Tab-separated table of C-alpha atoms and ligand atoms in Angstrom:
chain	number	residue	atom	x	y	z
A	9	MET	CA	-75.284	80.936	37.622
A	10	PRO	CA	-73.086	78.876	35.619
A	11	ILE	CA	-74.387	75.911	34.466
A	12	TYR	CA	-72.067	72.655	34.295
A	13	GLN	CA	-72.841	70.848	31.223
A	14	PRO	CA	-75.740	73.283	29.582
A	15	GLU	CA	-76.108	70.688	25.882
A	16	ILE	CA	-77.509	68.469	28.452
A	17	GLU	CA	-79.193	70.280	31.074
A	18	CYS	CA	-81.089	72.695	29.033
A	19	ALA	CA	-81.106	69.952	26.232
A	20	SER	CA	-84.163	69.687	24.422
A	21	ARG	CA	-87.102	67.150	25.239
A	22	ASP	CA	-86.502	65.725	21.623
A	23	TYR	CA	-82.824	65.754	22.276
A	24	LEU	CA	-83.126	63.756	25.441
A	25	HIS	CA	-85.567	61.609	24.827
A	26	ALA	CA	-83.247	59.958	21.861
A	27	VAL	CA	-80.135	60.406	24.482
A	28	GLN	CA	-82.431	57.800	26.984
A	29	SER	CA	-83.772	55.883	24.294
A	30	ALA	CA	-80.509	54.485	22.901
A	31	ARG	CA	-79.633	53.884	26.009
A	32	LEU	CA	-82.164	52.474	27.828
A	33	ILE	CA	-82.463	50.229	24.749
A	34	LYS	CA	-78.120	49.337	25.365
A	35	MET	CA	-78.700	49.041	28.516
A	36	VAL	CA	-81.589	46.515	28.843
A	37	LYS	CA	-79.626	43.999	26.762
A	38	ASN	CA	-76.505	44.125	28.626
A	39	ALA	CA	-78.980	43.414	31.573
A	40	TYR	CA	-80.656	40.083	30.048
A	41	GLU	CA	-77.182	38.883	28.382
A	42	HIS	CA	-75.093	39.142	31.175
A	43	VAL	CA	-76.985	39.332	34.409
A	44	PRO	CA	-79.010	35.605	35.376
A	45	PHE	CA	-81.486	37.764	37.403
A	46	TYR	CA	-82.847	39.591	34.513
A	47	LYS	CA	-83.152	37.264	32.439
A	48	LYS	CA	-85.008	35.360	34.649
A	49	LEU	CA	-86.951	38.340	35.745
A	50	LEU	CA	-87.808	39.622	31.670
A	51	ASP	CA	-88.792	35.833	30.450
A	52	ASP	CA	-91.238	35.738	33.334
A	53	ALA	CA	-92.852	39.386	31.921
A	54	GLY	CA	-92.444	37.521	28.485
A	55	ILE	CA	-90.828	40.574	27.803
A	56	GLN	CA	-87.346	40.415	25.674
A	57	PRO	CA	-85.239	43.073	25.015
A	58	GLY	CA	-86.017	43.718	21.607
A	59	ASP	CA	-89.193	44.720	22.607
A	60	ILE	CA	-87.822	48.006	23.403
A	61	HIS	CA	-87.139	50.295	21.304
A	62	SER	CA	-87.248	53.824	22.690
A	63	ILE	CA	-87.595	55.153	26.295
A	64	ASP	CA	-91.527	55.026	25.795
A	65	ASP	CA	-91.044	51.140	26.277
A	66	ILE	CA	-90.160	51.442	30.087
A	67	VAL	CA	-93.324	50.704	31.326
A	68	LYS	CA	-92.948	47.058	29.972
A	69	LEU	CA	-90.540	46.916	31.852
A	70	PRO	CA	-91.121	44.809	35.090
A	71	PHE	CA	-89.872	46.992	38.952
A	72	THR	CA	-86.839	45.479	40.876
A	73	VAL	CA	-86.665	46.606	44.606
A	74	LYS	CA	-84.310	46.369	47.447
A	75	THR	CA	-85.145	42.922	48.792
A	76	ASP	CA	-83.798	41.884	44.935
A	77	LEU	CA	-80.304	43.300	45.580
A	78	ARG	CA	-80.211	41.619	48.915
A	79	ASP	CA	-81.201	38.473	47.846
A	80	ASN	CA	-78.715	38.610	45.138
A	81	TYR	CA	-75.943	39.237	47.885
A	82	PRO	CA	-73.476	41.122	47.546
A	83	TYR	CA	-72.560	40.984	43.601
A	84	GLY	CA	-75.272	38.588	41.812
A	85	LEU	CA	-76.559	41.719	39.986
A	86	PHE	CA	-73.333	43.179	38.673
A	87	ALA	CA	-73.084	43.454	34.445
A	88	VAL	CA	-69.291	43.194	34.533
A	89	PRO	CA	-66.688	41.342	35.906
A	90	PRO	CA	-64.592	41.344	38.914
A	91	ARG	CA	-61.518	43.220	36.808
A	92	ASP	CA	-63.936	45.918	35.299
A	93	LEU	CA	-65.402	47.079	38.661
A	94	VAL	CA	-63.289	50.083	40.548
A	95	ARG	CA	-65.030	51.239	43.304
A	96	ILE	CA	-67.927	48.964	45.633
A	97	HIS	CA	-69.939	50.922	48.305
A	98	ALA	CA	-73.129	50.017	50.551
A	99	SER	CA	-75.566	50.832	52.633
A	100	SER	CA	-76.478	49.723	55.905
A	101	GLY	CA	-80.057	50.622	56.188
A	102	THR	CA	-81.905	49.740	59.408
A	103	THR	CA	-82.638	46.007	58.405
A	104	GLY	CA	-81.221	43.122	56.765
A	105	LYS	CA	-78.200	42.754	54.996
A	106	GLN	CA	-76.453	45.715	53.087
A	107	THR	CA	-77.070	46.482	49.767
A	108	VAL	CA	-73.887	46.283	47.904
A	109	VAL	CA	-73.118	48.425	44.477
A	110	GLY	CA	-70.786	48.638	42.353
A	111	TYR	CA	-68.897	50.785	39.872
A	112	THR	CA	-67.081	51.045	36.880
A	113	ALA	CA	-64.323	53.632	35.760
A	114	HIS	CA	-67.631	54.770	33.435
A	115	ASP	CA	-69.773	54.905	36.599
A	116	VAL	CA	-67.816	56.770	38.929
A	117	ASP	CA	-67.512	59.500	35.848
A	118	VAL	CA	-70.944	59.498	35.417
A	119	TRP	CA	-71.515	59.462	39.130
A	120	ALA	CA	-68.996	62.731	39.606
A	121	GLU	CA	-70.447	64.178	36.680
A	122	GLY	CA	-73.990	64.121	38.820
A	123	ALA	CA	-72.435	65.599	42.047
A	124	ALA	CA	-70.571	68.502	39.583
A	125	ARG	CA	-73.298	69.246	38.032
A	126	ALA	CA	-75.137	69.991	41.639
A	127	LEU	CA	-72.252	71.656	42.843
A	128	SER	CA	-71.990	73.685	39.673
A	129	ALA	CA	-75.725	74.210	40.459
A	130	ALA	CA	-75.328	76.118	44.409
A	131	GLY	CA	-72.905	78.335	42.719
A	132	CYS	CA	-69.734	76.450	43.245
A	133	THR	CA	-66.470	76.805	41.027
A	134	LYS	CA	-63.005	75.829	40.550
A	135	ASP	CA	-62.125	79.158	42.276
A	136	ASP	CA	-63.783	77.481	45.350
A	137	PHE	CA	-62.761	74.937	48.293
A	138	VAL	CA	-65.439	72.325	49.490
A	139	HIS	CA	-66.050	71.039	53.235
A	140	VAL	CA	-66.804	66.994	53.015
A	141	SER	CA	-68.325	66.584	56.400
A	142	TYR	CA	-70.051	63.501	55.068
A	143	GLY	CA	-68.658	60.394	55.841
A	144	TYR	CA	-66.129	58.580	53.973
A	145	GLY	CA	-66.438	55.071	53.721
A	146	LEU	CA	-68.932	52.689	52.344
A	147	PHE	CA	-71.362	55.529	52.906
A	148	THR	CA	-71.962	57.267	49.494
A	149	GLY	CA	-71.847	61.165	50.535
A	150	GLY	CA	-68.438	61.582	51.372
A	151	LEU	CA	-66.533	60.256	48.091
A	152	GLY	CA	-69.435	61.106	46.050
A	153	LEU	CA	-69.018	64.910	46.613
A	154	HIS	CA	-64.890	64.166	46.649
A	155	TYR	CA	-65.284	63.247	43.372
A	156	GLY	CA	-67.314	66.103	42.173
A	157	ALA	CA	-65.596	68.699	43.845
A	158	GLU	CA	-62.634	67.497	41.734
A	159	LYS	CA	-64.346	66.668	38.650
A	160	LEU	CA	-65.507	70.914	38.650
A	161	GLY	CA	-62.084	71.573	39.410
A	162	ALA	CA	-62.654	72.805	43.153
A	163	THR	CA	-60.410	71.688	45.972
A	164	ALA	CA	-62.167	69.433	47.971
A	165	ILE	CA	-61.606	69.127	51.757
A	166	PRO	CA	-62.273	65.683	52.907
A	167	VAL	CA	-62.865	66.289	56.547
A	168	SER	CA	-65.305	63.675	56.999
A	169	SER	CA	-68.146	63.760	60.189
A	170	GLY	CA	-67.619	63.956	63.911
A	171	ASN	CA	-64.933	66.315	66.220
A	172	THR	CA	-67.886	69.371	65.518
A	173	LYS	CA	-65.255	72.016	67.058
A	174	ARG	CA	-62.489	71.142	64.748
A	175	GLN	CA	-64.643	71.089	62.109
A	176	VAL	CA	-65.627	74.564	62.855
A	177	GLN	CA	-62.065	75.797	63.251
A	178	ILE	CA	-61.098	74.054	59.917
A	179	LEU	CA	-64.543	76.598	58.077
A	180	GLN	CA	-62.652	79.595	60.128
A	181	ASP	CA	-58.740	78.808	58.677
A	182	PHE	CA	-59.214	76.919	55.577
A	183	GLY	CA	-61.319	79.088	54.385
A	184	SER	CA	-64.107	76.868	52.802
A	185	ASP	CA	-66.508	78.314	50.555
A	186	PHE	CA	-69.288	74.996	50.530
A	187	LEU	CA	-69.894	73.026	52.968
A	188	CYS	CA	-71.521	69.722	52.125
A	189	CYS	CA	-73.087	67.472	55.045
A	190	THR	CA	-76.620	65.750	55.987
A	191	PRO	CA	-78.764	69.125	56.944
A	192	SER	CA	-79.365	67.803	60.413
A	193	TYR	CA	-75.504	67.778	60.878
A	194	ALA	CA	-75.303	71.604	59.170
A	195	MET	CA	-77.771	72.558	62.465
A	196	PHE	CA	-75.416	71.095	64.905
A	197	ILE	CA	-72.263	72.963	63.393
A	198	GLY	CA	-74.632	76.106	62.965
A	199	GLU	CA	-75.051	75.746	66.353
A	200	THR	CA	-71.389	75.150	67.460
A	201	VAL	CA	-70.766	78.393	65.472
A	202	ARG	CA	-73.189	80.153	67.584
A	203	ASP	CA	-71.859	78.189	70.981
A	204	MET	CA	-68.142	79.050	70.111
A	205	GLY	CA	-69.411	83.121	69.778
A	206	ILE	CA	-68.465	83.309	65.869
A	207	ASP	CA	-70.385	85.595	63.851
A	208	PRO	CA	-71.229	82.870	60.843
A	209	THR	CA	-70.937	85.925	58.429
A	210	THR	CA	-67.205	86.335	59.491
A	211	LEU	CA	-66.885	82.946	58.061
A	212	LYS	CA	-65.999	82.591	54.003
A	213	LEU	CA	-68.885	80.259	53.864
A	214	ARG	CA	-71.550	80.300	51.246
A	215	GLY	CA	-73.511	77.657	50.396
A	216	GLY	CA	-73.731	74.276	51.215
A	217	LEU	CA	-75.219	71.043	49.668
A	218	PHE	CA	-77.303	69.235	52.497
A	219	GLY	CA	-78.844	65.708	51.580
A	220	ALA	CA	-79.244	62.374	52.608
A	221	GLU	CA	-82.292	62.498	54.991
A	222	PRO	CA	-85.723	64.128	54.144
A	223	TRP	CA	-85.626	68.045	55.689
A	224	THR	CA	-87.956	70.968	55.136
A	225	ASP	CA	-88.005	74.322	53.589
A	226	ASN	CA	-88.429	75.472	56.902
A	227	MET	CA	-85.030	73.315	58.611
A	228	ARG	CA	-83.359	75.539	55.203
A	229	ARG	CA	-84.036	78.742	56.324
A	230	GLU	CA	-83.112	77.682	59.909
A	231	ILE	CA	-79.561	76.391	58.893
A	232	GLU	CA	-79.531	79.544	56.388
A	233	ARG	CA	-80.027	81.899	59.753
A	234	LEU	CA	-77.637	79.628	61.833
A	235	LEU	CA	-74.902	79.903	58.961
A	236	ALA	CA	-75.395	82.622	56.668
A	237	ILE	CA	-75.412	80.797	53.356
A	238	LYS	CA	-78.029	79.948	50.897
A	239	ALA	CA	-78.362	75.826	51.684
A	240	TYR	CA	-79.080	73.905	48.424
A	241	ASP	CA	-80.978	70.490	48.171
A	242	ILE	CA	-79.071	67.170	46.663
A	243	TYR	CA	-80.688	63.491	46.904
A	244	GLY	CA	-79.594	60.407	45.590
A	245	LEU	CA	-78.946	56.609	46.870
A	246	SER	CA	-76.886	53.868	46.837
A	247	GLU	CA	-78.364	51.866	44.632
A	248	ILE	CA	-78.354	54.257	42.286
A	249	ALA	CA	-75.455	56.329	42.153
A	250	GLY	CA	-74.448	58.306	45.371
A	251	PRO	CA	-75.516	62.294	45.622
A	252	GLY	CA	-75.830	64.174	42.572
A	253	VAL	CA	-79.008	61.781	41.520
A	254	ALA	CA	-80.825	65.320	41.546
A	255	TYR	CA	-80.019	68.671	42.931
A	256	ASP	CA	-81.545	72.067	44.169
A	257	CYS	CA	-80.563	75.171	41.815
A	258	GLU	CA	-80.784	78.679	43.242
A	259	CYS	CA	-84.471	78.919	42.382
A	260	GLN	CA	-84.847	75.795	45.148
A	261	ASP	CA	-88.172	74.859	43.289
A	262	GLY	CA	-87.599	71.480	42.939
A	263	LEU	CA	-84.904	68.854	42.151
A	264	HIS	CA	-83.527	68.571	38.816
A	265	VAL	CA	-82.771	65.148	37.748
A	266	CYS	CA	-80.030	64.043	35.708
A	267	GLU	CA	-82.616	62.041	33.400
A	268	ASP	CA	-79.919	61.240	31.144
A	269	HIS	CA	-78.433	58.831	33.431
A	270	PHE	CA	-81.630	57.852	35.631
A	271	PHE	CA	-84.651	58.354	34.293
A	272	PRO	CA	-86.969	58.524	36.784
A	273	GLU	CA	-90.656	57.586	36.878
A	274	VAL	CA	-93.164	58.392	40.112
A	275	ILE	CA	-95.892	55.310	40.447
A	276	ASP	CA	-99.032	54.703	42.230
A	277	PRO	CA	-97.658	52.400	44.701
A	278	ASP	CA	-100.549	50.538	45.242
A	279	THR	CA	-101.723	50.155	41.445
A	280	LEU	CA	-98.177	50.369	39.899
A	281	GLN	CA	-98.977	52.843	37.304
A	282	PRO	CA	-97.147	55.520	36.572
A	283	LEU	CA	-98.677	59.063	37.441
A	284	PRO	CA	-98.963	62.224	35.973
A	285	ASP	CA	-96.800	65.286	36.402
A	286	GLY	CA	-97.640	67.037	40.120
A	287	GLU	CA	-99.328	64.087	41.314
A	288	TYR	CA	-97.014	62.042	44.571
A	289	GLY	CA	-96.333	58.532	44.495
A	290	GLU	CA	-92.918	56.698	44.808
A	291	LEU	CA	-90.170	57.648	42.750
A	292	VAL	CA	-89.084	55.062	40.239
A	293	PHE	CA	-85.480	54.887	38.664
A	294	THR	CA	-83.893	53.140	35.985
A	295	CYS	CA	-80.596	53.000	35.865
A	296	ILE	CA	-79.769	53.750	31.758
A	297	GLY	CA	-75.959	55.358	31.977
A	298	LYS	CA	-74.518	52.881	34.356
A	299	GLU	CA	-72.272	49.400	33.378
A	300	ALA	CA	-71.430	47.745	36.524
A	301	LEU	CA	-75.592	47.752	38.156
A	302	PRO	CA	-77.545	48.115	34.933
A	303	LEU	CA	-81.077	48.717	37.656
A	304	ILE	CA	-84.181	48.481	35.729
A	305	ARG	CA	-87.187	50.260	37.836
A	306	TYR	CA	-86.062	50.470	40.734
A	307	ARG	CA	-88.511	51.686	43.520
A	308	THR	CA	-86.784	53.997	45.639
A	309	ARG	CA	-89.777	54.020	48.431
A	310	ASP	CA	-88.973	57.931	48.192
A	311	ILE	CA	-92.417	59.538	47.833
A	312	CYS	CA	-92.321	62.893	45.393
A	313	ALA	CA	-93.774	64.325	42.630
A	314	LEU	CA	-92.223	64.631	39.368
A	315	ARG	CA	-92.641	68.330	37.159
A	316	HIS	CA	-91.497	68.830	33.309
A	317	GLU	CA	-91.723	71.911	33.367
A	318	VAL	CA	-88.802	74.178	32.449
A	319	CYS	CA	-87.643	75.979	35.314
A	320	SER	CA	-86.675	79.878	35.500
A	321	CYS	CA	-83.067	78.665	35.772
A	322	GLY	CA	-83.088	77.358	32.059
A	323	ARG	CA	-82.398	73.603	33.321
A	324	THR	CA	-84.708	71.116	30.721
A	325	VAL	CA	-84.731	68.214	33.430
A	326	VAL	CA	-87.436	67.439	34.972
A	327	ARG	CA	-87.628	68.146	38.818
A	328	MET	CA	-88.616	65.592	41.368
A	329	THR	CA	-90.157	67.882	44.618
A	330	LYS	CA	-88.289	67.477	47.655
A	331	PRO	CA	-88.741	64.039	48.978
A	332	ARG	CA	-91.530	63.911	51.791
A	333	GLY	CA	-90.297	60.936	53.603
A	334	ARG	CA	-90.181	57.421	52.441
A	335	SER	CA	-93.457	55.233	52.418
A	336	ASP	CA	-91.548	52.948	54.980
A	337	ASP	CA	-90.703	56.046	57.054
A	338	MET	CA	-94.261	56.345	56.871
A	339	LEU	CA	-95.822	56.158	60.437
A	340	ILE	CA	-99.762	54.760	60.960
A	341	ILE	CA	-100.397	55.699	64.029
A	342	ARG	CA	-104.323	54.907	64.720
A	343	GLY	CA	-104.501	54.604	61.221
A	344	VAL	CA	-103.607	58.210	60.188
A	345	ASN	CA	-100.823	58.469	57.943
A	346	VAL	CA	-97.513	60.567	59.533
A	347	PHE	CA	-94.638	61.541	58.129
A	348	PRO	CA	-91.951	63.273	60.749
A	349	SER	CA	-91.567	65.523	57.742
A	350	GLN	CA	-94.786	66.957	59.035
A	351	VAL	CA	-93.909	67.110	62.537
A	352	GLU	CA	-90.726	68.994	61.749
A	353	HIS	CA	-92.679	71.536	59.684
A	354	VAL	CA	-95.063	71.986	62.422
A	355	LEU	CA	-92.361	72.470	64.805
A	356	LEU	CA	-90.487	75.239	62.909
A	357	GLU	CA	-93.616	76.934	61.826
A	358	LEU	CA	-93.886	77.747	65.427
A	359	GLY	CA	-90.227	79.092	66.109
A	360	MET	CA	-88.575	75.726	67.382
A	361	ASP	CA	-85.377	74.623	66.510
A	362	PRO	CA	-85.376	70.926	64.791
A	363	ASN	CA	-84.407	68.747	67.382
A	364	TYR	CA	-87.069	66.324	68.210
A	365	LEU	CA	-87.466	62.807	68.727
A	366	ILE	CA	-90.558	61.075	67.834
A	367	ILE	CA	-92.165	57.965	70.234
A	368	VAL	CA	-94.803	55.934	68.830
A	369	ASP	CA	-96.150	53.303	71.343
A	370	ARG	CA	-98.811	50.857	72.069
A	371	LYS	CA	-100.743	51.417	75.137
A	372	ASN	CA	-103.941	49.024	76.150
A	373	ASN	CA	-103.752	48.840	72.456
A	374	LEU	CA	-104.173	52.113	71.152
A	375	ASP	CA	-101.370	54.127	69.307
A	376	THR	CA	-99.595	56.586	71.635
A	377	MET	CA	-97.507	59.515	70.050
A	378	GLU	CA	-95.073	61.723	71.830
A	379	VAL	CA	-93.340	64.326	69.957
A	380	GLN	CA	-90.166	65.462	72.584
A	381	VAL	CA	-88.926	68.905	71.585
A	382	GLU	CA	-85.657	70.929	72.771
A	383	MET	CA	-87.077	74.591	74.543
A	384	ASN	CA	-85.355	77.105	72.870
A	385	PRO	CA	-83.819	79.782	74.666
A	386	SER	CA	-87.325	82.546	73.772
A	387	LEU	CA	-89.450	79.922	75.468
A	388	PHE	CA	-87.059	78.746	78.390
A	389	SER	CA	-88.666	79.202	81.300
A	390	ASP	CA	-88.993	77.689	85.041
A	391	THR	CA	-92.138	77.888	86.171
A	392	VAL	CA	-94.447	74.466	85.211
A	393	LYS	CA	-97.213	76.710	84.126
A	394	ASP	CA	-95.282	77.945	81.098
A	395	ILE	CA	-93.729	75.268	80.019
A	396	GLU	CA	-97.331	73.405	79.645
A	397	ASN	CA	-99.326	76.023	78.018
A	398	ALA	CA	-96.317	75.819	75.664
A	399	GLU	CA	-96.840	71.789	75.093
A	400	LYS	CA	-100.240	72.461	75.102
A	401	ARG	CA	-99.865	75.033	72.388
A	402	ILE	CA	-97.726	72.972	70.158
A	403	GLU	CA	-100.210	69.850	70.532
A	404	GLY	CA	-103.356	71.920	69.091
A	405	ALA	CA	-100.988	72.697	66.048
A	406	LEU	CA	-99.808	69.083	65.861
A	407	GLN	CA	-103.054	68.253	65.812
A	408	SER	CA	-104.278	70.239	63.044
A	409	THR	CA	-102.183	69.364	60.784
A	410	LEU	CA	-101.769	65.400	61.798
A	411	ASN	CA	-105.446	65.080	62.830
A	412	ILE	CA	-104.238	62.793	65.729
A	413	HIS	CA	-103.319	64.053	69.377
A	414	ALA	CA	-99.397	63.821	70.545
A	415	ARG	CA	-98.125	64.342	73.649
A	416	VAL	CA	-95.516	67.297	73.535
A	417	ARG	CA	-93.115	66.925	76.071
A	418	LEU	CA	-90.546	70.545	76.049
A	419	LEU	CA	-86.965	68.874	77.345
A	420	GLU	CA	-84.173	71.475	78.258
A	421	PRO	CA	-82.071	73.186	75.640
A	422	ASN	CA	-79.021	70.319	74.380
A	423	THR	CA	-80.292	67.216	76.134
A	424	LEU	CA	-81.216	65.318	72.201
A	425	PRO	CA	-78.939	63.327	70.964
A	426	ARG	CA	-77.000	65.256	68.033
A	427	SER	CA	-76.269	63.655	64.980
A	428	GLU	CA	-73.292	64.063	62.720
A	429	GLY	CA	-74.648	61.814	59.724
A	430	LYS	CA	-78.358	60.846	59.222
A	431	ALA	CA	-80.505	61.892	62.316
A	432	LYS	CA	-82.872	59.380	63.921
A	433	ARG	CA	-85.832	61.133	64.864
A	434	VAL	CA	-88.408	57.989	65.525
A	435	ILE	CA	-88.501	55.401	67.772
A	436	ASP	CA	-91.416	53.019	67.545
A	437	ASN	CA	-91.370	51.017	70.228
A	438	ARG	CA	-94.582	48.855	69.343
A	439	VAL	CA	-92.360	47.258	66.242
A	440	LEU	CA	-90.423	45.914	69.364
A	441	GLN	CA	-93.943	44.582	71.160
A	442	ALA	CA	-94.296	42.787	67.444
B	529	LIG	O1	-78.011	58.972	51.256
B	529	LIG	C1	-76.559	59.323	49.554
B	529	LIG	C2	-76.323	61.110	49.367
B	529	LIG	C3	-75.402	61.281	50.168
B	529	LIG	C4	-77.285	61.718	49.589
B	529	LIG	C5	-75.527	62.568	50.699
B	529	LIG	C6	-77.158	62.941	49.081
B	529	LIG	C7	-76.103	63.644	50.154
B	529	LIG	P1	-77.935	56.096	51.177
B	529	LIG	O2	-77.357	55.506	52.062
B	529	LIG	O3	-78.339	54.697	49.946
B	529	LIG	O4	-77.473	57.424	50.014
B	529	LIG	O5	-80.044	56.538	51.747
B	529	LIG	C8	-80.898	56.902	49.973
B	529	LIG	O6	-81.485	58.561	51.337
B	529	LIG	O7	-83.622	56.967	49.447
B	529	LIG	C9	-83.933	58.948	50.332
B	529	LIG	O8	-84.982	57.768	51.481
B	529	LIG	C10	-82.596	59.667	51.471
B	529	LIG	N1	-82.364	60.773	51.058
B	529	LIG	C11	-81.081	60.718	49.930
B	529	LIG	N2	-81.248	62.391	49.917
B	529	LIG	C12	-82.221	62.828	50.470
B	529	LIG	C13	-82.831	64.229	49.950
B	529	LIG	C14	-76.912	58.200	50.013
B	529	LIG	N3	-82.356	65.477	50.014
B	529	LIG	C15	-82.124	57.510	50.829
B	529	LIG	N4	-84.040	64.372	50.725
B	529	LIG	C16	-82.912	57.652	49.967
B	529	LIG	C17	-84.620	63.376	51.322
B	529	LIG	C18	-83.190	61.832	50.579
B	529	LIG	N5	-84.152	62.098	51.228
């Protein structure tokens, strides 16, 4: 597979260290001199820009969190005047104010470079048509992949999300080679292809870049089967840039981080100490290559581990494991930590489709968990006994993975709402009662 920027993606660790060190020194100085928030943050921590001599000194710097962006809403953390900005995006989140991010022309270029690296790692070339079904707008998904495709010299098809039958029509008629959308929407598009009676092997499509929400390897295989393609993971977050912060290569063995622009660390969320390779913790990014929003040690809340060994594809840049979920997605049910991705893994292992909803409640001061999941045609039955037996079997499998009891309710096919963007997998009624 061609590598978009081998001089960076396959660079020696020494070279990367030098690039990162120079960029961190410049970025900290810029942040300190142009953003009052950072001047105070560093002064309070007893650190001056002159104390930063190389990327190794990053551990001296204090952390930032999402509420710092919210407290300085909308533009308080920008390090450049409005005349230097060329773009604004925002992420709504589920609670509180939006998080507003800004980009200079250089920042848009850095971001597009990341997305182009991701597309190239999935095998996309200048000759290909890239069907973008991420939403266009303040969400970074649509425009992120769009600019990445154009940067690579491929042809972007800006379909945006929604109207799924039309999506399939366009895949057929326009001869799209790559599809970009959330994994849950890719599933829905795949189901629609099937329901329209189309053989997916007759489509020209050969790959897809799916991200913006956690998804398991089992779901990857399901999408690959439904659409007859190879499915690649793409990671990003608007605070750091958007899609293309990290991406799968053909080995599908961890996501390569654009660490020349976005320096990653994994920390223990309790002690805040950096963790060694292979240990799971909270992912932290420092934007060393951006001008408008120079985030320092930003705590993403995403849970993953880092690996520095060279990948079989030849890339030397650090890899992050597929994010397991966010620490704030983690449910604590009767004291046990449960990630929705664990439930998804179990359901797919049992041959179910990943159309499910977790409902958490509190009855008589005791947490309850119900997993609603659609029957697929192989399980479909009119006999109450058959359905009950299947529910019991799934309950047993969930119990042995999660270590807690979850009631399972099988639903008829196509009863749960489908998502065109990020899927909603959890309803936690305990929050409402609080
Ligand atoms: O979701 C950017 C994006 C768009 C990434 C399209 C990939 C593709 P936000 O809306 O700011 O930005 O949400 C960022 O989504 O902190 C993760 O929790 C989650 N996330 C993003 N990509 C992945 C992924 C976009 N590949 C938040 N796997 C992040 C798991 C992901 N979670």
